[in-house]
Coordinates of C-alpha atoms in Angstrom, one line a residue:
M1 CA -27.1 -25.5 -11.0
T2 CA -28.8 -23.3 -8.4
H3 CA -26.1 -21.8 -6.2
L4 CA -23.5 -24.5 -7.1
W5 CA -22.7 -22.6 -10.3
F6 CA -20.0 -21.0 -8.2
L7 CA -18.1 -24.3 -7.9
W8 CA -18.5 -25.1 -11.6
A9 CA -17.1 -21.7 -12.5
L10 CA -14.2 -22.2 -10.1
L11 CA -13.3 -25.5 -11.8
I12 CA -13.2 -23.7 -15.2
F13 CA -10.9 -21.0 -13.8
Y14 CA -8.6 -23.5 -12.2
V15 CA -8.2 -25.4 -15.5
A16 CA -7.6 -22.1 -17.4
H17 CA -5.0 -21.1 -14.8
L18 CA -3.1 -24.3 -15.1
V19 CA -3.2 -24.2 -18.9
L20 CA -2.0 -20.6 -19.1
R21 CA 0.6 -21.1 -16.4
A22 CA 2.2 -24.2 -17.9
P23 CA 4.1 -22.4 -20.8
F24 CA 5.4 -19.7 -18.4
V25 CA 6.8 -22.4 -16.1
L26 CA 8.5 -24.1 -19.0
L27 CA 9.9 -21.0 -20.8
D28 CA 10.6 -18.6 -18.0
R29 CA 13.8 -20.3 -16.7
T30 CA 15.4 -17.0 -15.6
G31 CA 12.2 -15.6 -14.0
A32 CA 12.3 -12.5 -16.2
W33 CA 8.7 -12.8 -17.4
G34 CA 7.6 -13.4 -13.8
R35 CA 9.2 -10.2 -12.7
V36 CA 7.4 -8.3 -15.5
I37 CA 4.1 -9.8 -14.4
D38 CA 4.8 -8.9 -10.8
R39 CA 5.5 -5.3 -11.7
M40 CA 2.2 -5.2 -13.7
T41 CA 0.4 -6.6 -10.7
A42 CA 1.9 -3.9 -8.5
G43 CA 0.8 -1.2 -11.0
L44 CA -2.8 -2.1 -10.5
I45 CA -2.7 -1.3 -6.7
G46 CA -4.2 2.2 -6.3
P47 CA -7.5 4.0 -7.0
W48 CA -7.0 3.4 -10.8
G49 CA -7.0 -0.4 -10.4
P50 CA -10.8 -0.7 -10.3
F51 CA -11.0 1.3 -13.5
V52 CA -8.5 -0.9 -15.3
L53 CA -10.0 -4.2 -14.1
G54 CA -13.6 -2.9 -14.5
A55 CA -13.2 -1.9 -18.1
P56 CA -13.4 -5.4 -19.6
L57 CA -16.4 -6.2 -17.4
A58 CA -18.2 -3.0 -18.4
L59 CA -17.6 -3.9 -22.1
A60 CA -18.9 -7.4 -21.6
L61 CA -22.0 -6.1 -19.9
W62 CA -22.5 -3.5 -22.7
F63 CA -22.6 -6.3 -25.3
Q64 CA -24.8 -8.6 -23.2
P65 CA -28.2 -8.7 -24.8
N66 CA -31.2 -8.1 -22.5
W67 CA -29.0 -7.1 -19.6
I68 CA -31.0 -6.2 -16.4
A69 CA -28.7 -3.7 -14.7
F70 CA -30.2 -4.2 -11.2
F71 CA -28.9 -7.9 -11.1
G72 CA -25.3 -6.9 -12.1
V73 CA -23.4 -9.9 -13.6
P74 CA -25.9 -12.4 -15.0
T75 CA -25.8 -15.5 -12.8
P76 CA -24.3 -18.3 -14.9
D77 CA -26.6 -21.0 -13.6
A78 CA -28.5 -21.8 -16.8
G79 CA -26.0 -24.2 -18.4
L80 CA -22.4 -25.6 -18.5
I81 CA -21.1 -22.6 -20.5
P82 CA -21.1 -19.4 -18.4
N83 CA -22.2 -16.2 -20.0
T84 CA -19.5 -13.8 -21.2
P85 CA -19.9 -11.2 -18.3
A86 CA -19.5 -13.9 -15.7
L87 CA -16.4 -15.4 -17.4
V88 CA -14.9 -11.9 -17.7
G89 CA -15.9 -10.4 -14.4
F90 CA -15.3 -13.4 -12.2
G91 CA -12.4 -14.7 -14.3
L92 CA -10.5 -11.4 -13.9
A93 CA -11.0 -11.4 -10.2
F94 CA -9.7 -15.0 -10.0
G95 CA -6.7 -14.2 -12.2
F96 CA -5.8 -11.0 -10.2
G97 CA -6.1 -13.0 -7.0
A98 CA -3.6 -15.6 -8.4
L99 CA -1.2 -12.8 -9.4
L100 CA -1.6 -11.1 -6.0
D101 CA -0.7 -14.4 -4.3
R102 CA 2.7 -14.0 -5.9
R103 CA 3.1 -10.5 -4.4
R104 CA 1.6 -10.7 -0.9
D105 CA 3.8 -7.8 0.1
L106 CA 1.3 -5.7 -1.9
L107 CA -1.4 -6.4 0.7
G108 CA 0.0 -3.6 2.9
R109 CA -0.4 -1.1 0.0
I110 CA -4.0 -2.3 -0.6
Q111 CA -4.7 -1.7 3.1
A112 CA -3.3 1.8 3.0
W113 CA -5.6 2.8 0.1
W114 CA -8.8 1.7 2.0
P115 CA -10.4 5.3 2.1
A116 CA -10.0 5.7 -1.7
Y117 CA -11.4 2.2 -2.4
L118 CA -14.3 2.6 0.0
G119 CA -15.3 6.0 -1.4
L120 CA -15.0 4.8 -5.0
A121 CA -17.1 1.7 -4.2
I122 CA -19.8 3.8 -2.6
G123 CA -19.8 6.4 -5.3
A124 CA -19.8 4.0 -8.2
G125 CA -22.2 1.6 -6.5
A126 CA -24.7 4.4 -5.9
T127 CA -24.4 5.5 -9.5
A128 CA -25.0 2.0 -10.8
L129 CA -28.0 1.6 -8.5
M130 CA -29.5 4.9 -9.6
L131 CA -29.1 4.0 -13.3
A132 CA -30.7 0.6 -12.6
G133 CA -33.8 2.4 -11.3
G134 CA -32.8 3.4 -7.7
P135 CA -34.8 2.1 -4.7
D136 CA -37.6 1.1 -7.1
P137 CA -35.6 -0.9 -9.7
R138 CA -36.7 -1.5 -13.2
L139 CA -36.4 -5.3 -13.6
V140 CA -36.4 -5.0 -17.4
P141 CA -33.4 -4.9 -19.8
L142 CA -31.8 -1.5 -20.4
T143 CA -32.6 -0.3 -24.0
D144 CA -31.3 3.2 -24.0
P145 CA -27.6 2.9 -25.3
T146 CA -26.4 5.9 -23.2
T147 CA -27.9 4.6 -20.0
K148 CA -26.7 1.1 -20.6
A149 CA -23.2 2.3 -21.3
M150 CA -23.1 4.4 -18.1
A151 CA -24.6 1.7 -16.0
A152 CA -22.1 -0.9 -17.3
A153 CA -19.2 1.4 -16.6
A154 CA -20.4 2.2 -13.1
F155 CA -21.0 -1.4 -12.3
G156 CA -17.6 -2.5 -13.6
V157 CA -15.8 0.0 -11.4
A158 CA -18.1 -0.6 -8.4
T159 CA -17.4 -4.4 -8.6
Y160 CA -13.6 -4.2 -8.3
A161 CA -13.6 -1.1 -6.0
S162 CA -15.8 -3.1 -3.6
A163 CA -13.5 -6.1 -3.8
F164 CA -10.5 -3.9 -3.0
A165 CA -12.3 -2.1 -0.2
A166 CA -13.4 -5.4 1.4
M167 CA -9.8 -6.7 1.3
A168 CA -8.4 -3.4 2.7
L169 CA -10.9 -3.2 5.5
A170 CA -10.5 -6.9 6.4
L171 CA -6.7 -6.4 6.6
R172 CA -7.1 -3.2 8.7
V173 CA -9.9 -4.3 11.1
F174 CA -9.6 -8.1 11.2
G175 CA -5.9 -8.6 10.5
G176 CA -5.1 -10.1 13.9
R177 CA -5.6 -13.7 15.0
S178 CA -9.0 -14.8 16.2
A179 CA -10.2 -18.3 17.0
A180 CA -13.8 -17.3 16.4
R181 CA -13.2 -15.7 13.0
R182 CA -11.0 -18.7 12.0
Y183 CA -13.9 -21.1 12.9
V184 CA -16.4 -19.1 10.9
A185 CA -14.1 -18.9 8.0
D186 CA -13.6 -22.7 8.1
A187 CA -17.3 -23.3 8.3
S188 CA -18.3 -20.8 5.6
Y189 CA -17.6 -23.1 2.7
W190 CA -19.9 -25.8 4.1
I191 CA -22.6 -23.2 5.0
Y192 CA -22.5 -21.9 1.4
I193 CA -23.1 -25.4 0.1
V194 CA -25.8 -26.5 2.5
H195 CA -27.7 -23.3 3.1
L196 CA -30.1 -23.2 0.1
P197 CA -32.1 -26.4 0.8
L198 CA -32.2 -25.5 4.5
V199 CA -33.5 -22.0 3.7
M200 CA -36.1 -23.4 1.4
A201 CA -37.3 -25.9 4.0
A202 CA -37.4 -23.2 6.7
Q203 CA -39.5 -20.9 4.5
V204 CA -42.1 -23.6 3.9
L205 CA -42.1 -24.3 7.7
V206 CA -42.8 -20.7 8.7
Q207 CA -45.0 -19.5 5.8
D208 CA -48.3 -20.0 7.6
W209 CA -47.1 -18.6 11.0
A210 CA -49.3 -15.8 12.1
M211 CA -46.3 -13.5 12.8
P212 CA -44.9 -10.4 11.2
W213 CA -42.4 -11.1 8.4
P214 CA -39.4 -9.7 10.3
V215 CA -40.0 -12.3 13.0
K216 CA -40.2 -15.1 10.4
L217 CA -37.1 -13.8 8.6
T218 CA -35.1 -13.8 11.9
A219 CA -36.3 -17.3 12.6
V220 CA -35.3 -18.6 9.2
V221 CA -31.9 -16.9 9.2
G222 CA -31.1 -17.8 12.8
G223 CA -32.4 -21.3 12.6
V224 CA -30.6 -22.1 9.3
L225 CA -27.3 -20.7 10.7
A226 CA -27.6 -22.8 13.9
A227 CA -28.4 -25.9 11.9
A228 CA -25.5 -25.2 9.4
F229 CA -23.0 -24.6 12.2
A230 CA -24.1 -27.7 14.1
S231 CA -23.9 -29.9 11.0
Y232 CA -20.4 -28.5 10.3
E233 CA -19.2 -29.3 13.8
L234 CA -20.7 -32.8 14.0
L235 CA -20.4 -34.0 10.4
I236 CA -17.7 -32.0 8.6
R237 CA -15.0 -30.4 10.6
H238 CA -13.6 -33.5 12.2
S239 CA -14.3 -35.9 9.3
F240 CA -12.7 -36.6 6.0
M241 CA -15.1 -34.0 4.6
G242 CA -13.2 -31.3 6.5
R243 CA -10.1 -32.3 4.6
W244 CA -11.9 -32.1 1.3
L245 CA -13.4 -28.7 1.9
N246 CA -10.7 -26.9 4.0
G247 CA -7.6 -28.9 3.2
R248 CA -7.3 -30.2 6.7
R249 CA -9.3 -32.3 9.2
V250 CA -9.4 -30.9 12.7
P251 CA -9.2 -33.8 15.2
W252 CA -11.6 -34.0 18.1
R253 CA -10.1 -32.3 21.2
K254 CA -9.1 -34.8 23.7
P255 CA -10.1 -34.2 27.3
V256 CA -7.4 -32.8 29.6
P257 CA -6.5 -35.4 32.3
N258 CA -7.3 -34.3 35.9
A259 CA -4.0 -33.5 37.5
F260 CA -5.4 -34.6 40.9
S261 CA -7.0 -37.9 39.8
P262 CA -5.7 -41.1 41.4
A263 CA -4.6 -42.4 38.0
E264 CA -2.1 -39.7 37.8

């Protein structure tokens, strides 16, 4: 599936969400169950949240045979049935996001905890990296049970601590309105879909250039970004594809009439 495994996994999570949500909608007439779930969601907001959410992922990584710690969650691109760590790790993130959508008032509490989340993400992430081999990673499965257990635990905590830290910092630093950030956010879905073939083509184009690799890397990244943004603006944003990807089609901006023209 190359990089499109992400969309297949999302479809699985959407179906699971609808199936699990249906009995609650039918049976929870008074909203009592919903209030219990909302309180449980609120209870996960704090430095302890990454430990609670990371525990199932750590367990799944521990039981994953031939797990290469440096790569984290094994990419579920080898078939239609995702591996267990991917289902657990990404599924919990999806599920928590769905629950958090019911309690958007908790976003302020997440923002307030940003120092703790960031420190925990850096600490657990550095620990996971060291256990995976450090700057010179061992790209082989972990065989020592103790090392594997510690690496799985560190990676589980680092995964969700990083997610909380990213949310908190985004709310704190980029919480205001910005037309430029809105445009980039709208274009990001299309760029994700289209970037891989463009990057591959660009690498073939520059591979024989007699230039240092940083120059070629900059050319590939800059050129692909420019092409992706241009294709988004010309082909996606103002067409039916914009509605499919972003839920809305942005109409072309009409020119403003000249107030001093004779026609006026």
